[in-house]
mmCIF file with all atom_site columns, C-alpha atoms in Angstrom:
data_model
loop_
_atom_site.group_PDB
_atom_site.id
_atom_site.type_symbol
_atom_site.label_atom_id
_atom_site.label_alt_id
_atom_site.label_comp_id
_atom_site.label_asym_id
_atom_site.label_entity_id
_atom_site.label_seq_id
_atom_site.pdbx_PDB_ins_code
_atom_site.Cartn_x
_atom_site.Cartn_y
_atom_site.Cartn_z
_atom_site.occupancy
_atom_site.B_iso_or_equiv
_atom_site.pdbx_formal_charge
_atom_site.auth_seq_id
_atom_site.auth_comp_id
_atom_site.auth_asym_id
_atom_site.auth_atom_id
_atom_site.pdbx_PDB_model_num
ATOM 1   C CA . MET A 1 1   ? 70.802  149.787 143.500 1.00 41.00 ? 1   MET A CA 1
ATOM 2   C CA . SER A 1 2   ? 72.852  152.444 141.796 1.00 40.00 ? 2   SER A CA 1
ATOM 3   C CA . GLN A 1 3   ? 76.341  152.173 143.242 1.00 46.00 ? 3   GLN A CA 1
ATOM 4   C CA . SER A 1 4   ? 77.858  155.063 141.326 1.00 55.00 ? 4   SER A CA 1
ATOM 5   C CA . GLY A 1 5   ? 80.109  156.845 143.773 1.00 79.00 ? 5   GLY A CA 1
ATOM 6   C CA . LYS A 1 6   ? 78.920  154.787 146.730 1.00 95.00 ? 6   LYS A CA 1
ATOM 7   C CA . VAL A 1 7   ? 81.532  153.609 149.200 1.00 97.00 ? 7   VAL A CA 1
ATOM 8   C CA . LEU A 1 8   ? 82.057  149.905 149.843 1.00 98.00 ? 8   LEU A CA 1
ATOM 9   C CA . TYR A 1 9   ? 84.184  148.895 152.800 1.00 98.00 ? 9   TYR A CA 1
ATOM 10  C CA . VAL A 1 10  ? 85.857  145.529 152.270 1.00 98.00 ? 10  VAL A CA 1
ATOM 11  C CA . ILE A 1 11  ? 86.897  144.168 155.646 1.00 98.00 ? 11  ILE A CA 1
ATOM 12  C CA . VAL A 1 12  ? 89.657  141.600 155.162 1.00 98.00 ? 12  VAL A CA 1
ATOM 13  C CA . CYS A 1 13  ? 90.569  139.020 157.801 1.00 98.00 ? 13  CYS A CA 1
ATOM 14  C CA . ALA A 1 14  ? 93.652  136.806 158.119 1.00 97.00 ? 14  ALA A CA 1
ATOM 15  C CA . ALA A 1 15  ? 92.291  133.804 156.229 1.00 95.00 ? 15  ALA A CA 1
ATOM 16  C CA . GLY A 1 16  ? 92.701  131.853 153.038 1.00 90.00 ? 16  GLY A CA 1
ATOM 17  C CA . GLY A 1 17  ? 91.889  134.032 150.047 1.00 93.00 ? 17  GLY A CA 1
ATOM 18  C CA . ALA A 1 18  ? 92.930  137.308 151.686 1.00 96.00 ? 18  ALA A CA 1
ATOM 19  C CA . ASP A 1 19  ? 95.907  137.564 149.350 1.00 96.00 ? 19  ASP A CA 1
ATOM 20  C CA . ASP A 1 20  ? 93.474  137.582 146.408 1.00 96.00 ? 20  ASP A CA 1
ATOM 21  C CA . VAL A 1 21  ? 91.063  140.250 147.726 1.00 97.00 ? 21  VAL A CA 1
ATOM 22  C CA . GLY A 1 22  ? 92.153  142.491 144.859 1.00 97.00 ? 22  GLY A CA 1
ATOM 23  C CA . ARG A 1 23  ? 89.778  140.456 142.679 1.00 97.00 ? 23  ARG A CA 1
ATOM 24  C CA . LEU A 1 24  ? 86.861  141.541 144.868 1.00 97.00 ? 24  LEU A CA 1
ATOM 25  C CA . VAL A 1 25  ? 88.085  145.129 144.611 1.00 98.00 ? 25  VAL A CA 1
ATOM 26  C CA . THR A 1 26  ? 88.139  144.899 140.801 1.00 97.00 ? 26  THR A CA 1
ATOM 27  C CA . LEU A 1 27  ? 84.649  143.380 140.664 1.00 97.00 ? 27  LEU A CA 1
ATOM 28  C CA . ALA A 1 28  ? 83.285  146.084 142.972 1.00 97.00 ? 28  ALA A CA 1
ATOM 29  C CA . GLN A 1 29  ? 84.984  148.889 141.060 1.00 97.00 ? 29  GLN A CA 1
ATOM 30  C CA . ASP A 1 30  ? 83.580  147.495 137.816 1.00 96.00 ? 30  ASP A CA 1
ATOM 31  C CA . LYS A 1 31  ? 80.119  147.934 139.379 1.00 95.00 ? 31  LYS A CA 1
ATOM 32  C CA . GLY A 1 32  ? 80.856  151.554 140.281 1.00 95.00 ? 32  GLY A CA 1
ATOM 33  C CA . TRP A 1 33  ? 81.840  151.205 143.932 1.00 97.00 ? 33  TRP A CA 1
ATOM 34  C CA . VAL A 1 34  ? 84.552  153.313 145.569 1.00 97.00 ? 34  VAL A CA 1
ATOM 35  C CA . VAL A 1 35  ? 86.388  150.707 147.663 1.00 98.00 ? 35  VAL A CA 1
ATOM 36  C CA . GLN A 1 36  ? 87.973  151.221 151.069 1.00 98.00 ? 36  GLN A CA 1
ATOM 37  C CA . ILE A 1 37  ? 90.000  148.279 152.394 1.00 98.00 ? 37  ILE A CA 1
ATOM 38  C CA . VAL A 1 38  ? 89.898  147.731 156.147 1.00 98.00 ? 38  VAL A CA 1
ATOM 39  C CA . ALA A 1 39  ? 92.191  144.972 157.369 1.00 98.00 ? 39  ALA A CA 1
ATOM 40  C CA . THR A 1 40  ? 92.131  143.282 160.737 1.00 98.00 ? 40  THR A CA 1
ATOM 41  C CA . PRO A 1 41  ? 95.548  143.659 162.393 1.00 97.00 ? 41  PRO A CA 1
ATOM 42  C CA . SER A 1 42  ? 96.432  140.028 161.589 1.00 97.00 ? 42  SER A CA 1
ATOM 43  C CA . ALA A 1 43  ? 95.317  140.408 157.973 1.00 98.00 ? 43  ALA A CA 1
ATOM 44  C CA . LEU A 1 44  ? 98.059  142.942 157.277 1.00 98.00 ? 44  LEU A CA 1
ATOM 45  C CA . ASP A 1 45  ? 100.466 139.994 156.947 1.00 97.00 ? 45  ASP A CA 1
ATOM 46  C CA . PHE A 1 46  ? 98.141  138.290 154.429 1.00 97.00 ? 46  PHE A CA 1
ATOM 47  C CA . ILE A 1 47  ? 97.592  141.121 151.955 1.00 98.00 ? 47  ILE A CA 1
ATOM 48  C CA . ASP A 1 48  ? 99.728  143.268 149.671 1.00 98.00 ? 48  ASP A CA 1
ATOM 49  C CA . VAL A 1 49  ? 99.018  146.644 151.280 1.00 98.00 ? 49  VAL A CA 1
ATOM 50  C CA . PRO A 1 50  ? 100.852 148.800 148.687 1.00 98.00 ? 50  PRO A CA 1
ATOM 51  C CA . ALA A 1 51  ? 99.143  147.027 145.774 1.00 98.00 ? 51  ALA A CA 1
ATOM 52  C CA . LEU A 1 52  ? 95.687  147.438 147.357 1.00 98.00 ? 52  LEU A CA 1
ATOM 53  C CA . GLU A 1 53  ? 96.352  151.097 148.105 1.00 98.00 ? 53  GLU A CA 1
ATOM 54  C CA . GLU A 1 54  ? 97.361  151.649 144.493 1.00 98.00 ? 54  GLU A CA 1
ATOM 55  C CA . GLN A 1 55  ? 94.323  149.738 143.235 1.00 98.00 ? 55  GLN A CA 1
ATOM 56  C CA . THR A 1 56  ? 91.827  151.622 145.416 1.00 97.00 ? 56  THR A CA 1
ATOM 57  C CA . GLY A 1 57  ? 93.592  154.988 145.571 1.00 96.00 ? 57  GLY A CA 1
ATOM 58  C CA . ARG A 1 58  ? 92.966  154.915 149.314 1.00 95.00 ? 58  ARG A CA 1
ATOM 59  C CA . PRO A 1 59  ? 95.067  153.921 152.338 1.00 95.00 ? 59  PRO A CA 1
ATOM 60  C CA . VAL A 1 60  ? 94.401  150.484 153.810 1.00 97.00 ? 60  VAL A CA 1
ATOM 61  C CA . ARG A 1 61  ? 92.973  151.090 157.273 1.00 97.00 ? 61  ARG A CA 1
ATOM 62  C CA . SER A 1 62  ? 93.556  148.774 160.227 1.00 97.00 ? 62  SER A CA 1
ATOM 63  C CA . ARG A 1 63  ? 93.265  151.065 163.223 1.00 96.00 ? 63  ARG A CA 1
ATOM 64  C CA . TYR A 1 64  ? 91.154  153.945 164.410 1.00 95.00 ? 64  TYR A CA 1
ATOM 65  C CA . ARG A 1 65  ? 92.278  157.261 163.014 1.00 93.00 ? 65  ARG A CA 1
ATOM 66  C CA . ARG A 1 66  ? 94.172  159.760 165.114 1.00 94.00 ? 66  ARG A CA 1
ATOM 67  C CA . PRO A 1 67  ? 92.363  163.046 165.849 1.00 94.00 ? 67  PRO A CA 1
ATOM 68  C CA . ASP A 1 68  ? 94.575  164.895 163.342 1.00 94.00 ? 68  ASP A CA 1
ATOM 69  C CA . GLU A 1 69  ? 93.823  162.437 160.505 1.00 90.00 ? 69  GLU A CA 1
ATOM 70  C CA . PRO A 1 70  ? 90.927  163.062 158.101 1.00 88.00 ? 70  PRO A CA 1
ATOM 71  C CA . LYS A 1 71  ? 87.786  161.024 158.482 1.00 89.00 ? 71  LYS A CA 1
ATOM 72  C CA . PRO A 1 72  ? 87.278  158.409 155.790 1.00 89.00 ? 72  PRO A CA 1
ATOM 73  C CA . PRO A 1 73  ? 83.972  158.509 153.914 1.00 91.00 ? 73  PRO A CA 1
ATOM 74  C CA . ARG A 1 74  ? 81.131  156.640 155.598 1.00 94.00 ? 74  ARG A CA 1
ATOM 75  C CA . ALA A 1 75  ? 80.429  153.195 154.209 1.00 97.00 ? 75  ALA A CA 1
ATOM 76  C CA . ASP A 1 76  ? 77.292  152.706 152.134 1.00 97.00 ? 76  ASP A CA 1
ATOM 77  C CA . ALA A 1 77  ? 77.820  148.942 152.404 1.00 97.00 ? 77  ALA A CA 1
ATOM 78  C CA . ILE A 1 78  ? 80.301  146.461 153.872 1.00 98.00 ? 78  ILE A CA 1
ATOM 79  C CA . ILE A 1 79  ? 81.569  143.085 152.701 1.00 98.00 ? 79  ILE A CA 1
ATOM 80  C CA . VAL A 1 80  ? 83.590  141.009 155.159 1.00 98.00 ? 80  VAL A CA 1
ATOM 81  C CA . ALA A 1 81  ? 85.718  138.717 153.020 1.00 96.00 ? 81  ALA A CA 1
ATOM 82  C CA . PRO A 1 82  ? 87.354  136.476 153.827 1.00 96.00 ? 82  PRO A CA 1
ATOM 83  C CA . ALA A 1 83  ? 85.755  136.394 157.262 1.00 97.00 ? 83  ALA A CA 1
ATOM 84  C CA . THR A 1 84  ? 87.299  134.284 160.002 1.00 97.00 ? 84  THR A CA 1
ATOM 85  C CA . TYR A 1 85  ? 85.674  132.240 162.755 1.00 97.00 ? 85  TYR A CA 1
ATOM 86  C CA . ASN A 1 86  ? 86.911  134.793 165.279 1.00 97.00 ? 86  ASN A CA 1
ATOM 87  C CA . THR A 1 87  ? 85.575  137.837 163.424 1.00 98.00 ? 87  THR A CA 1
ATOM 88  C CA . ILE A 1 88  ? 82.176  136.247 162.732 1.00 98.00 ? 88  ILE A CA 1
ATOM 89  C CA . ASN A 1 89  ? 81.714  135.262 166.373 1.00 98.00 ? 89  ASN A CA 1
ATOM 90  C CA . LYS A 1 90  ? 82.808  138.667 167.666 1.00 98.00 ? 90  LYS A CA 1
ATOM 91  C CA . PHE A 1 91  ? 80.608  140.488 165.112 1.00 98.00 ? 91  PHE A CA 1
ATOM 92  C CA . ALA A 1 92  ? 77.585  138.478 166.253 1.00 98.00 ? 92  ALA A CA 1
ATOM 93  C CA . GLN A 1 93  ? 78.335  139.306 169.886 1.00 97.00 ? 93  GLN A CA 1
ATOM 94  C CA . GLY A 1 94  ? 78.836  143.011 169.211 1.00 96.00 ? 94  GLY A CA 1
ATOM 95  C CA . ILE A 1 95  ? 82.462  142.950 170.324 1.00 97.00 ? 95  ILE A CA 1
ATOM 96  C CA . ALA A 1 96  ? 84.359  145.970 169.015 1.00 97.00 ? 96  ALA A CA 1
ATOM 97  C CA . ASP A 1 97  ? 87.969  145.395 170.061 1.00 96.00 ? 97  ASP A CA 1
ATOM 98  C CA . THR A 1 98  ? 89.513  146.356 166.695 1.00 97.00 ? 98  THR A CA 1
ATOM 99  C CA . TYR A 1 99  ? 88.733  149.037 164.144 1.00 97.00 ? 99  TYR A CA 1
ATOM 100 C CA . ALA A 1 100 ? 87.201  146.458 161.775 1.00 98.00 ? 100 ALA A CA 1
ATOM 101 C CA . LEU A 1 101 ? 84.974  145.036 164.510 1.00 98.00 ? 101 LEU A CA 1
ATOM 102 C CA . GLY A 1 102 ? 83.981  148.526 165.641 1.00 97.00 ? 102 GLY A CA 1
ATOM 103 C CA . LEU A 1 103 ? 82.711  149.248 162.127 1.00 98.00 ? 103 LEU A CA 1
ATOM 104 C CA . LEU A 1 104 ? 80.834  145.945 162.060 1.00 98.00 ? 104 LEU A CA 1
ATOM 105 C CA . ALA A 1 105 ? 79.367  146.402 165.528 1.00 97.00 ? 105 ALA A CA 1
ATOM 106 C CA . GLU A 1 106 ? 77.558  149.592 164.549 1.00 96.00 ? 106 GLU A CA 1
ATOM 107 C CA . ALA A 1 107 ? 76.737  148.903 160.885 1.00 97.00 ? 107 ALA A CA 1
ATOM 108 C CA . PRO A 1 108 ? 73.425  147.024 161.369 1.00 96.00 ? 108 PRO A CA 1
ATOM 109 C CA . GLY A 1 109 ? 72.232  149.699 163.795 1.00 95.00 ? 109 GLY A CA 1
ATOM 110 C CA . LEU A 1 110 ? 73.041  152.406 161.242 1.00 95.00 ? 110 LEU A CA 1
ATOM 111 C CA . GLY A 1 111 ? 71.239  150.566 158.441 1.00 94.00 ? 111 GLY A CA 1
ATOM 112 C CA . ILE A 1 112 ? 74.484  149.849 156.558 1.00 96.00 ? 112 ILE A CA 1
ATOM 113 C CA . PRO A 1 113 ? 74.110  146.557 154.662 1.00 97.00 ? 113 PRO A CA 1
ATOM 114 C CA . VAL A 1 114 ? 76.734  143.948 155.536 1.00 97.00 ? 114 VAL A CA 1
ATOM 115 C CA . VAL A 1 115 ? 77.503  140.681 153.712 1.00 97.00 ? 115 VAL A CA 1
ATOM 116 C CA . VAL A 1 116 ? 79.799  138.070 155.266 1.00 97.00 ? 116 VAL A CA 1
ATOM 117 C CA . LEU A 1 117 ? 81.811  135.637 153.134 1.00 96.00 ? 117 LEU A CA 1
ATOM 118 C CA . PRO A 1 118 ? 83.418  133.180 155.568 1.00 95.00 ? 118 PRO A CA 1
ATOM 119 C CA . SER A 1 119 ? 86.679  131.336 155.201 1.00 94.00 ? 119 SER A CA 1
ATOM 120 C CA . VAL A 1 120 ? 86.253  128.847 158.032 1.00 94.00 ? 120 VAL A CA 1
ATOM 121 C CA . ASN A 1 121 ? 87.335  125.219 158.088 1.00 93.00 ? 121 ASN A CA 1
ATOM 122 C CA . GLY A 1 122 ? 84.822  122.427 158.646 1.00 93.00 ? 122 GLY A CA 1
ATOM 123 C CA . GLY A 1 123 ? 85.908  121.753 162.210 1.00 95.00 ? 123 GLY A CA 1
ATOM 124 C CA . LEU A 1 124 ? 85.240  125.337 163.270 1.00 95.00 ? 124 LEU A CA 1
ATOM 125 C CA . ALA A 1 125 ? 82.132  125.734 161.124 1.00 95.00 ? 125 ALA A CA 1
ATOM 126 C CA . SER A 1 126 ? 80.543  122.729 162.832 1.00 95.00 ? 126 SER A CA 1
ATOM 127 C CA . ARG A 1 127 ? 80.956  124.236 166.313 1.00 96.00 ? 127 ARG A CA 1
ATOM 128 C CA . GLU A 1 128 ? 77.822  125.379 168.133 1.00 97.00 ? 128 GLU A CA 1
ATOM 129 C CA . PRO A 1 129 ? 79.183  128.885 168.910 1.00 96.00 ? 129 PRO A CA 1
ATOM 130 C CA . PHE A 1 130 ? 79.760  129.477 165.191 1.00 97.00 ? 130 PHE A CA 1
ATOM 131 C CA . ARG A 1 131 ? 76.327  128.149 164.188 1.00 97.00 ? 131 ARG A CA 1
ATOM 132 C CA . ARG A 1 132 ? 74.683  130.406 166.803 1.00 98.00 ? 132 ARG A CA 1
ATOM 133 C CA . SER A 1 133 ? 76.652  133.400 165.510 1.00 98.00 ? 133 SER A CA 1
ATOM 134 C CA . VAL A 1 134 ? 75.556  132.736 161.926 1.00 97.00 ? 134 VAL A CA 1
ATOM 135 C CA . GLU A 1 135 ? 71.920  132.429 163.048 1.00 97.00 ? 135 GLU A CA 1
ATOM 136 C CA . SER A 1 136 ? 72.203  135.629 165.100 1.00 97.00 ? 136 SER A CA 1
ATOM 137 C CA . LEU A 1 137 ? 73.669  137.630 162.210 1.00 98.00 ? 137 LEU A CA 1
ATOM 138 C CA . ARG A 1 138 ? 71.082  136.296 159.777 1.00 97.00 ? 138 ARG A CA 1
ATOM 139 C CA . ALA A 1 139 ? 68.309  137.234 162.230 1.00 96.00 ? 139 ALA A CA 1
ATOM 140 C CA . GLU A 1 140 ? 69.605  140.821 162.005 1.00 95.00 ? 140 GLU A CA 1
ATOM 141 C CA . GLY A 1 141 ? 69.441  140.696 158.215 1.00 94.00 ? 141 GLY A CA 1
ATOM 142 C CA . VAL A 1 142 ? 73.153  140.045 157.634 1.00 96.00 ? 142 VAL A CA 1
ATOM 143 C CA . PRO A 1 143 ? 73.668  137.433 154.905 1.00 96.00 ? 143 PRO A CA 1
ATOM 144 C CA . VAL A 1 144 ? 76.356  134.913 155.856 1.00 96.00 ? 144 VAL A CA 1
ATOM 145 C CA . LEU A 1 145 ? 77.255  132.985 152.722 1.00 95.00 ? 145 LEU A CA 1
ATOM 146 C CA . LEU A 1 146 ? 77.981  129.398 153.746 1.00 89.00 ? 146 LEU A CA 1
ATOM 147 C CA . GLY A 1 147 ? 78.144  126.152 151.814 1.00 71.00 ? 147 GLY A CA 1
ATOM 148 C CA . SER A 1 148 ? 80.338  124.511 149.240 1.00 46.00 ? 148 SER A CA 1
ATOM 149 C CA . ALA A 1 149 ? 80.265  127.628 147.060 1.00 43.00 ? 149 ALA A CA 1
ATOM 150 C CA . ALA A 1 150 ? 81.382  129.909 149.894 1.00 47.00 ? 150 ALA A CA 1
ATOM 151 C CA . GLY A 1 151 ? 83.939  129.792 152.635 1.00 44.00 ? 151 GLY A CA 1
ATOM 152 C CA . GLY A 1 152 ? 86.683  127.941 150.793 1.00 45.00 ? 152 GLY A CA 1
ATOM 153 C CA . GLY A 1 153 ? 90.260  128.703 151.627 1.00 41.00 ? 153 GLY A CA 1
ATOM 154 C CA . GLU A 1 154 ? 91.589  128.439 148.078 1.00 41.00 ? 154 GLU A CA 1
ATOM 155 C CA . ALA A 1 155 ? 91.986  131.772 146.289 1.00 38.00 ? 155 ALA A CA 1
ATOM 156 C CA . GLU A 1 156 ? 90.835  130.378 142.934 1.00 44.00 ? 156 GLU A CA 1
ATOM 157 C CA . SER A 1 157 ? 87.619  129.097 144.467 1.00 55.00 ? 157 SER A CA 1
ATOM 158 C CA . HIS A 1 158 ? 86.877  132.118 146.647 1.00 76.00 ? 158 HIS A CA 1
ATOM 159 C CA . PRO A 1 159 ? 83.484  133.302 145.412 1.00 90.00 ? 159 PRO A CA 1
ATOM 160 C CA . TRP A 1 160 ? 83.982  137.054 145.484 1.00 95.00 ? 160 TRP A CA 1
ATOM 161 C CA . ALA A 1 161 ? 81.108  137.652 143.056 1.00 94.00 ? 161 ALA A CA 1
ATOM 162 C CA . LEU A 1 162 ? 78.647  135.947 145.429 1.00 94.00 ? 162 LEU A CA 1
ATOM 163 C CA . ALA A 1 163 ? 79.265  138.613 148.040 1.00 95.00 ? 163 ALA A CA 1
ATOM 164 C CA . LEU A 1 164 ? 78.517  141.395 145.555 1.00 95.00 ? 164 LEU A CA 1
ATOM 165 C CA . GLU A 1 165 ? 75.405  139.559 144.324 1.00 94.00 ? 165 GLU A CA 1
ATOM 166 C CA . ALA A 1 166 ? 74.152  139.243 147.915 1.00 94.00 ? 166 ALA A CA 1
ATOM 167 C CA . LEU A 1 167 ? 74.744  142.964 148.429 1.00 94.00 ? 167 LEU A CA 1
ATOM 168 C CA . GLU A 1 168 ? 72.782  143.760 145.269 1.00 90.00 ? 168 GLU A CA 1
ATOM 169 C CA . GLY A 1 169 ? 69.996  141.483 146.571 1.00 88.00 ? 169 GLY A CA 1
ATOM 170 C CA . ILE A 1 170 ? 69.792  143.511 149.789 1.00 86.00 ? 170 ILE A CA 1
ATOM 171 C CA . GLY A 1 171 ? 69.466  146.681 147.702 1.00 66.00 ? 171 GLY A CA 1
ATOM 172 C CA . ARG A 1 172 ? 66.639  145.171 145.635 1.00 66.00 ? 172 ARG A CA 1
ATOM 173 C CA . LEU A 1 173 ? 64.778  144.072 148.773 1.00 58.00 ? 173 LEU A CA 1
ATOM 174 C CA . ARG A 1 174 ? 65.096  147.533 150.316 1.00 58.00 ? 174 ARG A CA 1
ATOM 175 C CA . ARG A 1 175 ? 63.834  149.224 147.144 1.00 52.00 ? 175 ARG A CA 1
ATOM 176 C CA . GLU A 1 176 ? 60.905  146.829 146.902 1.00 55.00 ? 176 GLU A CA 1
ATOM 177 C CA . SER A 1 177 ? 59.930  147.324 150.554 1.00 51.00 ? 177 SER A CA 1
ATOM 178 C CA . THR A 1 178 ? 60.188  151.106 150.159 1.00 45.00 ? 178 THR A CA 1
ATOM 179 C CA . GLU A 1 179 ? 58.054  151.034 147.019 1.00 50.00 ? 179 GLU A CA 1
ATOM 180 C CA . ALA A 1 180 ? 55.491  148.805 148.742 1.00 52.00 ? 180 ALA A CA 1
ATOM 181 C CA . ALA A 1 181 ? 55.239  151.331 151.599 1.00 51.00 ? 181 ALA A CA 1
ATOM 182 C CA . ILE A 1 182 ? 54.448  154.228 149.213 1.00 51.00 ? 182 ILE A CA 1
ATOM 183 C CA . PRO A 1 183 ? 50.805  154.376 148.098 1.00 55.00 ? 183 PRO A CA 1
ATOM 184 C CA . GLU A 1 184 ? 50.498  153.978 144.322 1.00 58.00 ? 184 GLU A CA 1
ATOM 185 C CA . GLU A 1 185 ? 49.158  157.513 143.871 1.00 61.00 ? 185 GLU A CA 1
ATOM 186 C CA . GLY A 1 186 ? 52.285  158.913 145.592 1.00 57.00 ? 186 GLY A CA 1
ATOM 187 C CA . ARG A 1 187 ? 54.732  157.091 143.339 1.00 47.00 ? 187 ARG A CA 1
ATOM 188 C CA . PRO A 1 188 ? 56.588  158.967 140.602 1.00 53.00 ? 188 PRO A CA 1
#
């Protein structure tokens, strides 16, 4: 997938690793993405808003825009990282009670790829509501990156690159399915 000039929304939740989301921004920018940070209201206390605005050249968004404010560019893809128990469960249920959740609620229906990188402790991750939410999101084609390599609360161990790799994997799958749908004689 050629990301040159494409817009990546990084939705940041109030969880371990949020203070290090600038690393994800750097990795995405190195791959050609224009990054827009969207923070949940609680995440604003976890991130360095001025530093992220300087790094991205864009305002950090956490609320719906006022009618007199310009529309931000539409997302070509979304990474939710770090994603909390609350956000993952609400996303799976289609609850849109914040700006970040409103974006997530409509993204699958608009064909916008979404990757979720949780930061959820073992007690919450073992709960049935969370497991159902993960299954529901995966059934809609949303990768939720769980396991020892994902979902840690420590900034040094937060696997930002995994989220970008999963996003690239979605792009490859879409290209392959599109190419498979085009008869060989119609291909360039």
